[in-house]
């Protein structure tokens, strides 16, 4: 983490570290998870070099929460999608999601409901932006 990172960059890097933590919660990061991590990092505006630096130095990133409901919702969507990528949501992944949810502004008590809404919506091909709006409204 650079002294010169903007707040927005700190939030983005923090998000990728949360996703990496979730991906490895089952003991390893498989190819699908790694590809998804790279895709999300790209979507959030991180360069391939920044992404590689995060992989090598995750300990340098301090958690920085998103500052608005829309970014909180997108981060939650990414977390659930990461849990789903290997086609099985594990208890360890769900536990970690419940741990991270309060830092995103969601009480742990509604995480099961939120995950179900996201999973069902993804399976029904609901557009990402529409789903994010729905989740943001619940915060």
Tab-separated table of N, CA and C in Angstrom:
chain	number	residue	atom	x	y	z
A	1	UNK	N	0.861	-1.167	0.000
A	1	UNK	CA	0.000	0.000	0.000
A	1	UNK	C	0.901	1.222	0.000
A	2	UNK	N	0.643	2.080	-0.911
A	2	UNK	CA	1.439	3.284	-1.057
A	2	UNK	C	0.869	4.412	-0.214
A	3	UNK	N	1.753	5.268	0.267
A	3	UNK	CA	1.315	6.463	0.974
A	3	UNK	C	0.471	7.341	0.067
A	4	UNK	N	0.659	7.173	-1.214
A	4	UNK	CA	0.026	8.055	-2.177
A	4	UNK	C	-1.273	7.506	-2.745
A	5	UNK	N	-1.712	6.363	-2.260
A	5	UNK	CA	-2.983	5.810	-2.724
A	5	UNK	C	-4.126	6.720	-2.291
A	6	UNK	N	-5.033	6.958	-3.207
A	6	UNK	CA	-6.233	7.725	-2.866
A	6	UNK	C	-7.130	6.865	-1.972
A	7	UNK	N	-8.094	7.506	-1.346
A	7	UNK	CA	-9.053	6.764	-0.519
A	7	UNK	C	-9.784	5.715	-1.358
A	8	UNK	N	-10.118	6.089	-2.585
A	8	UNK	CA	-10.817	5.175	-3.486
A	8	UNK	C	-9.954	3.943	-3.793
A	9	UNK	N	-8.675	4.158	-4.022
A	9	UNK	CA	-7.763	3.043	-4.299
A	9	UNK	C	-7.608	2.157	-3.065
A	10	UNK	N	-7.539	2.758	-1.900
A	10	UNK	CA	-7.447	1.981	-0.655
A	10	UNK	C	-8.676	1.094	-0.483
A	11	UNK	N	-9.855	1.647	-0.790
A	11	UNK	CA	-11.101	0.877	-0.692
A	11	UNK	C	-11.068	-0.286	-1.676
A	12	UNK	N	-10.632	-0.041	-2.887
A	12	UNK	CA	-10.574	-1.081	-3.920
A	12	UNK	C	-9.603	-2.191	-3.531
A	13	UNK	N	-8.436	-1.824	-3.074
A	13	UNK	CA	-7.448	-2.828	-2.674
A	13	UNK	C	-7.959	-3.629	-1.480
A	14	UNK	N	-8.574	-2.958	-0.546
A	14	UNK	CA	-9.137	-3.629	0.616
A	14	UNK	C	-10.187	-4.654	0.181
A	15	UNK	N	-10.998	-4.284	-0.784
A	15	UNK	CA	-12.030	-5.186	-1.298
A	15	UNK	C	-11.400	-6.439	-1.912
A	16	UNK	N	-10.367	-6.262	-2.695
A	16	UNK	CA	-9.703	-7.409	-3.321
A	16	UNK	C	-9.095	-8.314	-2.254
A	17	UNK	N	-8.529	-7.737	-1.215
A	17	UNK	CA	-7.978	-8.552	-0.122
A	17	UNK	C	-9.095	-9.335	0.560
A	18	UNK	N	-10.253	-8.718	0.780
A	18	UNK	CA	-11.390	-9.447	1.361
A	18	UNK	C	-11.780	-10.624	0.471
A	19	UNK	N	-11.813	-10.393	-0.834
A	19	UNK	CA	-12.151	-11.476	-1.773
A	19	UNK	C	-11.087	-12.571	-1.754
A	20	UNK	N	-9.815	-12.181	-1.672
A	20	UNK	CA	-8.740	-13.177	-1.595
A	20	UNK	C	-8.886	-14.016	-0.330
A	21	UNK	N	-9.197	-13.354	0.773
A	21	UNK	CA	-9.384	-14.054	2.044
A	21	UNK	C	-10.524	-15.051	1.937
A	22	UNK	N	-11.600	-14.636	1.308
A	22	UNK	CA	-12.740	-15.531	1.107
A	22	UNK	C	-12.363	-16.697	0.204
A	23	UNK	N	-11.654	-16.402	-0.874
A	23	UNK	CA	-11.274	-17.458	-1.817
A	23	UNK	C	-10.390	-18.516	-1.163
A	24	UNK	N	-9.531	-18.091	-0.267
A	24	UNK	CA	-8.595	-19.039	0.359
A	24	UNK	C	-9.164	-19.672	1.632
A	25	UNK	N	-10.381	-19.272	2.027
A	25	UNK	CA	-10.950	-19.781	3.280
A	25	UNK	C	-11.166	-21.293	3.266
A	26	UNK	N	-11.189	-21.899	2.079
A	26	UNK	CA	-11.319	-23.354	2.005
A	26	UNK	C	-9.952	-24.040	1.868
A	27	UNK	N	-8.880	-23.266	2.013
A	27	UNK	CA	-7.542	-23.856	2.012
A	27	UNK	C	-6.733	-23.628	0.755
A	28	UNK	N	-7.366	-23.176	-0.322
A	28	UNK	CA	-6.623	-22.912	-1.563
A	28	UNK	C	-7.427	-21.992	-2.481
A	29	UNK	N	-6.733	-21.379	-3.418
A	29	UNK	CA	-7.390	-20.572	-4.441
A	29	UNK	C	-7.281	-21.337	-5.749
A	30	UNK	N	-8.422	-21.751	-6.294
A	30	UNK	CA	-8.369	-22.493	-7.556
A	30	UNK	C	-8.374	-21.518	-8.734
A	31	UNK	N	-8.237	-22.044	-9.922
A	31	UNK	CA	-8.122	-21.233	-11.143
A	31	UNK	C	-9.335	-20.334	-11.343
A	32	UNK	N	-10.531	-20.858	-11.123
A	32	UNK	CA	-11.743	-20.042	-11.290
A	32	UNK	C	-11.748	-18.861	-10.326
A	33	UNK	N	-11.356	-19.122	-9.073
A	33	UNK	CA	-11.313	-18.051	-8.084
A	33	UNK	C	-10.262	-17.007	-8.447
A	34	UNK	N	-9.111	-17.471	-8.886
A	34	UNK	CA	-8.046	-16.543	-9.275
A	34	UNK	C	-8.474	-15.702	-10.479
A	35	UNK	N	-9.105	-16.335	-11.450
A	35	UNK	CA	-9.587	-15.595	-12.622
A	35	UNK	C	-10.636	-14.563	-12.219
A	36	UNK	N	-11.539	-14.956	-11.325
A	36	UNK	CA	-12.557	-14.023	-10.867
A	36	UNK	C	-11.919	-12.866	-10.102
A	37	UNK	N	-10.948	-13.167	-9.260
A	37	UNK	CA	-10.239	-12.108	-8.544
A	37	UNK	C	-9.637	-11.096	-9.518
A	38	UNK	N	-8.981	-11.598	-10.548
A	38	UNK	CA	-8.364	-10.719	-11.540
A	38	UNK	C	-9.426	-9.891	-12.261
A	39	UNK	N	-10.526	-10.535	-12.651
A	39	UNK	CA	-11.602	-9.818	-13.343
A	39	UNK	C	-12.193	-8.705	-12.458
A	40	UNK	N	-12.423	-9.017	-11.197
A	40	UNK	CA	-12.990	-8.017	-10.288
A	40	UNK	C	-11.985	-6.894	-10.053
A	41	UNK	N	-10.723	-7.249	-9.866
A	41	UNK	CA	-9.695	-6.212	-9.681
A	41	UNK	C	-9.656	-5.288	-10.896
A	42	UNK	N	-9.754	-5.856	-12.091
A	42	UNK	CA	-9.766	-5.048	-13.314
A	42	UNK	C	-10.995	-4.151	-13.353
A	43	UNK	N	-12.154	-4.723	-13.033
A	43	UNK	CA	-13.401	-3.958	-13.044
A	43	UNK	C	-13.344	-2.800	-12.049
A	44	UNK	N	-12.681	-3.018	-10.916
A	44	UNK	CA	-12.566	-1.981	-9.899
A	44	UNK	C	-11.414	-1.015	-10.194
A	45	UNK	N	-10.763	-1.193	-11.350
A	45	UNK	CA	-9.771	-0.219	-11.795
A	45	UNK	C	-8.349	-0.458	-11.340
A	46	UNK	N	-8.045	-1.663	-10.842
A	46	UNK	CA	-6.670	-1.960	-10.455
A	46	UNK	C	-5.908	-2.510	-11.661
A	47	UNK	N	-4.684	-2.074	-11.806
A	47	UNK	CA	-3.857	-2.546	-12.916
A	47	UNK	C	-3.367	-3.966	-12.623
A	48	UNK	N	-2.928	-4.688	-13.664
A	48	UNK	CA	-2.352	-6.022	-13.423
A	48	UNK	C	-1.175	-5.974	-12.444
A	49	UNK	N	-0.368	-4.923	-12.497
A	49	UNK	CA	0.761	-4.803	-11.563
A	49	UNK	C	0.282	-4.613	-10.130
A	50	UNK	N	-0.750	-3.790	-9.951
A	50	UNK	CA	-1.303	-3.596	-8.607
A	50	UNK	C	-1.884	-4.900	-8.081
A	51	UNK	N	-2.555	-5.650	-8.959
A	51	UNK	CA	-3.138	-6.926	-8.562
A	51	UNK	C	-2.046	-7.905	-8.130
A	52	UNK	N	-0.987	-8.003	-8.920
A	52	UNK	CA	0.116	-8.904	-8.575
A	52	UNK	C	0.758	-8.490	-7.253
A	53	UNK	N	0.882	-7.189	-7.025
A	53	UNK	CA	1.447	-6.709	-5.772
A	53	UNK	C	0.562	-7.108	-4.590
A	54	UNK	N	-0.757	-7.040	-4.791
A	54	UNK	CA	-1.675	-7.471	-3.731
A	54	UNK	C	-1.510	-8.954	-3.424
A	55	UNK	N	-1.364	-9.763	-4.468
A	55	UNK	CA	-1.178	-11.204	-4.266
A	55	UNK	C	0.089	-11.488	-3.472
A	56	UNK	N	1.134	-10.730	-3.756
A	56	UNK	CA	2.427	-10.958	-3.096
A	56	UNK	C	2.492	-10.337	-1.703
A	57	UNK	N	1.738	-9.258	-1.487
A	57	UNK	CA	1.857	-8.497	-0.239
A	57	UNK	C	0.501	-8.144	0.370
A	58	UNK	N	-0.340	-9.122	0.610
A	58	UNK	CA	-1.678	-8.787	1.140
A	58	UNK	C	-1.617	-8.138	2.521
A	59	UNK	N	-0.578	-8.424	3.270
A	59	UNK	CA	-0.433	-7.877	4.622
A	59	UNK	C	-0.218	-6.366	4.635
A	60	UNK	N	0.112	-5.784	3.497
A	60	UNK	CA	0.350	-4.343	3.423
A	60	UNK	C	-0.941	-3.537	3.287
A	61	UNK	N	-2.060	-4.232	3.114
A	61	UNK	CA	-3.327	-3.540	2.884
A	61	UNK	C	-4.143	-3.503	4.165
A	62	UNK	N	-4.516	-2.297	4.552
A	62	UNK	CA	-5.353	-2.091	5.727
A	62	UNK	C	-6.808	-2.035	5.264
A	63	UNK	N	-7.698	-2.653	6.041
A	63	UNK	CA	-9.109	-2.621	5.656
A	63	UNK	C	-9.590	-1.179	5.589
A	64	UNK	N	-10.233	-0.850	4.482
A	64	UNK	CA	-10.822	0.470	4.280
A	64	UNK	C	-12.235	0.237	3.758
A	65	UNK	N	-13.243	0.572	4.541
A	65	UNK	CA	-14.626	0.287	4.132
A	65	UNK	C	-15.090	1.216	3.015
A	66	UNK	N	-16.026	0.742	2.209
A	66	UNK	CA	-16.624	1.609	1.197
A	66	UNK	C	-17.396	2.737	1.883
A	67	UNK	N	-17.545	3.831	1.165
A	67	UNK	CA	-18.132	5.019	1.784
A	67	UNK	C	-19.578	5.279	1.384
A	68	UNK	N	-20.141	4.445	0.507
A	68	UNK	CA	-21.533	4.666	0.126
A	68	UNK	C	-22.249	3.324	-0.051
A	69	UNK	N	-23.567	3.372	0.004
A	69	UNK	CA	-24.369	2.145	-0.057
A	69	UNK	C	-24.187	1.385	-1.359
A	70	UNK	N	-24.026	2.082	-2.459
A	70	UNK	CA	-23.868	1.395	-3.740
A	70	UNK	C	-22.573	0.582	-3.767
A	71	UNK	N	-21.459	1.163	-3.333
A	71	UNK	CA	-20.199	0.406	-3.301
A	71	UNK	C	-20.270	-0.738	-2.292
A	72	UNK	N	-20.961	-0.522	-1.177
A	72	UNK	CA	-21.142	-1.610	-0.198
A	72	UNK	C	-21.894	-2.773	-0.845
A	73	UNK	N	-22.926	-2.437	-1.598
A	73	UNK	CA	-23.730	-3.471	-2.259
A	73	UNK	C	-22.895	-4.218	-3.292
A	74	UNK	N	-22.127	-3.501	-4.096
A	74	UNK	CA	-21.284	-4.165	-5.098
A	74	UNK	C	-20.241	-5.056	-4.436
A	75	UNK	N	-19.698	-4.608	-3.317
A	75	UNK	CA	-18.722	-5.450	-2.621
A	75	UNK	C	-19.387	-6.720	-2.085
A	76	UNK	N	-20.586	-6.579	-1.547
A	76	UNK	CA	-21.306	-7.765	-1.070
A	76	UNK	C	-21.609	-8.710	-2.234
A	77	UNK	N	-22.032	-8.161	-3.367
A	77	UNK	CA	-22.292	-8.998	-4.549
A	77	UNK	C	-21.043	-9.768	-4.948
A	78	UNK	N	-19.916	-9.091	-4.978
A	78	UNK	CA	-18.660	-9.755	-5.340
A	78	UNK	C	-18.317	-10.870	-4.359
A	79	UNK	N	-18.542	-10.618	-3.067
A	79	UNK	CA	-18.266	-11.652	-2.066
A	79	UNK	C	-19.131	-12.890	-2.303
A	80	UNK	N	-20.411	-12.678	-2.548
A	80	UNK	CA	-21.307	-13.820	-2.769
A	80	UNK	C	-20.942	-14.533	-4.066
A	81	UNK	N	-20.634	-13.777	-5.103
A	81	UNK	CA	-20.247	-14.408	-6.361
A	81	UNK	C	-18.978	-15.232	-6.182
A	82	UNK	N	-18.037	-14.732	-5.378
A	82	UNK	CA	-16.813	-15.497	-5.102
A	82	UNK	C	-17.165	-16.789	-4.363
A	83	UNK	N	-18.129	-16.722	-3.456
A	83	UNK	CA	-18.544	-17.939	-2.743
A	83	UNK	C	-19.160	-18.947	-3.707
A	84	UNK	N	-19.850	-18.444	-4.735
A	84	UNK	CA	-20.568	-19.312	-5.674
A	84	UNK	C	-19.693	-19.870	-6.791
A	85	UNK	N	-18.532	-19.287	-7.034
A	85	UNK	CA	-17.760	-19.580	-8.244
A	85	UNK	C	-17.400	-21.061	-8.367
A	86	UNK	N	-17.198	-21.736	-7.248
A	86	UNK	CA	-16.864	-23.165	-7.322
A	86	UNK	C	-18.106	-24.043	-7.139
A	87	UNK	N	-19.281	-23.414	-7.280
A	87	UNK	CA	-20.575	-24.094	-7.292
A	87	UNK	C	-20.994	-24.686	-5.955
A	88	UNK	N	-20.290	-24.288	-4.875
A	88	UNK	CA	-20.692	-24.755	-3.553
A	88	UNK	C	-20.318	-23.696	-2.530
A	89	UNK	N	-21.314	-23.204	-1.806
A	89	UNK	CA	-21.052	-22.240	-0.748
A	89	UNK	C	-20.742	-23.032	0.512
A	90	UNK	N	-19.507	-22.894	0.963
A	90	UNK	CA	-19.051	-23.630	2.138
A	90	UNK	C	-19.366	-22.845	3.415
A	91	UNK	N	-19.464	-23.574	4.512
A	91	UNK	CA	-19.757	-22.949	5.799
A	91	UNK	C	-18.677	-21.928	6.167
A	92	UNK	N	-17.412	-22.254	5.889
A	92	UNK	CA	-16.319	-21.327	6.207
A	92	UNK	C	-16.462	-20.028	5.410
A	93	UNK	N	-16.937	-20.127	4.181
A	93	UNK	CA	-17.146	-18.931	3.356
A	93	UNK	C	-18.301	-18.101	3.914
A	94	UNK	N	-19.362	-18.762	4.304
A	94	UNK	CA	-20.515	-18.069	4.856
A	94	UNK	C	-20.143	-17.395	6.177
A	95	UNK	N	-19.364	-18.086	7.006
A	95	UNK	CA	-18.919	-17.503	8.281
A	95	UNK	C	-18.093	-16.243	8.034
A	96	UNK	N	-17.200	-16.308	7.059
A	96	UNK	CA	-16.376	-15.145	6.750
A	96	UNK	C	-17.234	-14.010	6.200
A	97	UNK	N	-18.192	-14.328	5.375
A	97	UNK	CA	-19.103	-13.319	4.842
A	97	UNK	C	-19.853	-12.629	5.991
A	98	UNK	N	-20.279	-13.399	6.970
A	98	UNK	CA	-20.970	-12.829	8.133
A	98	UNK	C	-20.030	-11.956	8.966
A	99	UNK	N	-18.753	-12.298	8.957
A	99	UNK	CA	-17.767	-11.490	9.666
A	99	UNK	C	-17.512	-10.173	8.934
A	100	UNK	N	-17.478	-10.237	7.607
A	100	UNK	CA	-17.205	-9.040	6.807
A	100	UNK	C	-18.421	-8.130	6.654
A	101	UNK	N	-19.610	-8.696	6.695
A	101	UNK	CA	-20.834	-7.932	6.432
A	101	UNK	C	-20.982	-6.675	7.292
A	102	UNK	N	-20.729	-6.737	8.606
A	102	UNK	CA	-20.880	-5.515	9.398
A	102	UNK	C	-19.960	-4.379	8.936
A	103	UNK	N	-18.770	-4.721	8.481
A	103	UNK	CA	-17.856	-3.678	8.005
A	103	UNK	C	-18.358	-3.052	6.709
A	104	UNK	N	-19.287	-3.746	6.051
A	104	UNK	CA	-19.919	-3.204	4.845
A	104	UNK	C	-21.264	-2.554	5.167
A	105	UNK	N	-21.617	-2.561	6.446
A	105	UNK	CA	-22.849	-1.923	6.863
A	105	UNK	C	-24.047	-2.847	6.958
A	106	UNK	N	-23.832	-4.153	6.850
A	106	UNK	CA	-24.935	-5.113	6.920
A	106	UNK	C	-24.831	-5.910	8.214
A	107	UNK	N	-25.916	-5.957	9.002
A	107	UNK	CA	-25.856	-6.755	10.223
A	107	UNK	C	-25.751	-8.251	9.895
A	108	UNK	N	-24.968	-8.986	10.685
A	108	UNK	CA	-24.819	-10.419	10.428
A	108	UNK	C	-26.151	-11.157	10.376
A	109	UNK	N	-27.139	-10.650	11.088
A	109	UNK	CA	-28.444	-11.320	11.155
A	109	UNK	C	-29.162	-11.371	9.804
A	110	UNK	N	-28.815	-10.488	8.866
A	110	UNK	CA	-29.494	-10.524	7.565
A	110	UNK	C	-28.619	-11.095	6.448
A	111	UNK	N	-27.413	-11.540	6.794
A	111	UNK	CA	-26.504	-12.043	5.759
A	111	UNK	C	-27.080	-13.268	5.050
A	112	UNK	N	-27.663	-14.196	5.800
A	112	UNK	CA	-28.249	-15.384	5.155
A	112	UNK	C	-29.303	-14.964	4.124
A	113	UNK	N	-30.148	-14.013	4.503
A	113	UNK	CA	-31.194	-13.526	3.602
A	113	UNK	C	-30.575	-12.835	2.382
A	114	UNK	N	-29.571	-11.991	2.609
A	114	UNK	CA	-28.913	-11.295	1.506
A	114	UNK	C	-28.251	-12.271	0.537
A	115	UNK	N	-27.570	-13.250	1.091
A	115	UNK	CA	-26.904	-14.248	0.236
A	115	UNK	C	-27.941	-14.986	-0.597
A	116	UNK	N	-29.046	-15.360	0.013
A	116	UNK	CA	-30.096	-16.059	-0.733
A	116	UNK	C	-30.635	-15.175	-1.859
A	117	UNK	N	-30.887	-13.913	-1.558
A	117	UNK	CA	-31.379	-12.992	-2.583
A	117	UNK	C	-30.376	-12.891	-3.736
A	118	UNK	N	-29.101	-12.748	-3.401
A	118	UNK	CA	-28.072	-12.610	-4.435
A	118	UNK	C	-27.949	-13.889	-5.254
A	119	UNK	N	-27.891	-15.028	-4.593
A	119	UNK	CA	-27.771	-16.308	-5.304
A	119	UNK	C	-28.963	-16.517	-6.234
A	120	UNK	N	-30.169	-16.314	-5.708
A	120	UNK	CA	-31.369	-16.486	-6.529
A	120	UNK	C	-31.363	-15.518	-7.710
A	121	UNK	N	-30.970	-14.284	-7.466
A	121	UNK	CA	-30.952	-13.275	-8.532
A	121	UNK	C	-29.913	-13.604	-9.598
A	122	UNK	N	-28.750	-14.072	-9.174
A	122	UNK	CA	-27.718	-14.469	-10.142
A	122	UNK	C	-28.226	-15.636	-10.981
A	123	UNK	N	-28.845	-16.607	-10.319
A	123	UNK	CA	-29.377	-17.771	-11.050
A	123	UNK	C	-30.498	-17.393	-12.009
A	124	UNK	N	-31.191	-16.285	-11.725
A	124	UNK	CA	-32.265	-15.802	-12.597
A	124	UNK	C	-31.757	-14.754	-13.595
A	125	UNK	N	-30.437	-14.567	-13.640
A	125	UNK	CA	-29.809	-13.614	-14.565
A	125	UNK	C	-30.276	-12.176	-14.389
A	126	UNK	N	-30.556	-11.797	-13.146
A	126	UNK	CA	-30.912	-10.410	-12.861
A	126	UNK	C	-29.666	-9.563	-13.129
A	127	UNK	N	-29.848	-8.431	-13.779
A	127	UNK	CA	-28.738	-7.548	-14.111
A	127	UNK	C	-28.034	-7.092	-12.833
A	128	UNK	N	-26.718	-7.062	-12.880
A	128	UNK	CA	-25.885	-6.723	-11.728
A	128	UNK	C	-26.270	-5.371	-11.117
A	129	UNK	N	-26.470	-4.353	-11.935
A	129	UNK	CA	-26.779	-3.021	-11.417
A	129	UNK	C	-28.146	-2.990	-10.725
A	130	UNK	N	-29.090	-3.711	-11.259
A	130	UNK	CA	-30.416	-3.774	-10.636
A	130	UNK	C	-30.331	-4.482	-9.287
A	131	UNK	N	-29.584	-5.576	-9.252
A	131	UNK	CA	-29.404	-6.311	-7.999
A	131	UNK	C	-28.670	-5.438	-6.969
A	132	UNK	N	-27.666	-4.716	-7.408
A	132	UNK	CA	-26.925	-3.842	-6.487
A	132	UNK	C	-27.846	-2.773	-5.901
A	133	UNK	N	-28.729	-2.226	-6.710
A	133	UNK	CA	-29.690	-1.229	-6.216
A	133	UNK	C	-30.605	-1.842	-5.148
A	134	UNK	N	-31.037	-3.052	-5.399
A	134	UNK	CA	-31.916	-3.746	-4.445
A	134	UNK	C	-31.180	-3.977	-3.117
A	135	UNK	N	-29.938	-4.432	-3.200
A	135	UNK	CA	-29.149	-4.710	-1.997
A	135	UNK	C	-28.821	-3.399	-1.286
A	136	UNK	N	-28.472	-2.365	-2.033
A	136	UNK	CA	-28.147	-1.057	-1.419
A	136	UNK	C	-29.338	-0.521	-0.641
A	137	UNK	N	-30.531	-0.755	-1.139
A	137	UNK	CA	-31.741	-0.275	-0.464
A	137	UNK	C	-31.973	-0.999	0.865
A	138	UNK	N	-31.372	-2.157	1.039
A	138	UNK	CA	-31.550	-2.922	2.275
A	138	UNK	C	-30.580	-2.467	3.352
A	139	UNK	N	-29.662	-1.614	3.011
A	139	UNK	CA	-28.630	-1.162	3.948
A	139	UNK	C	-29.074	0.079	4.683
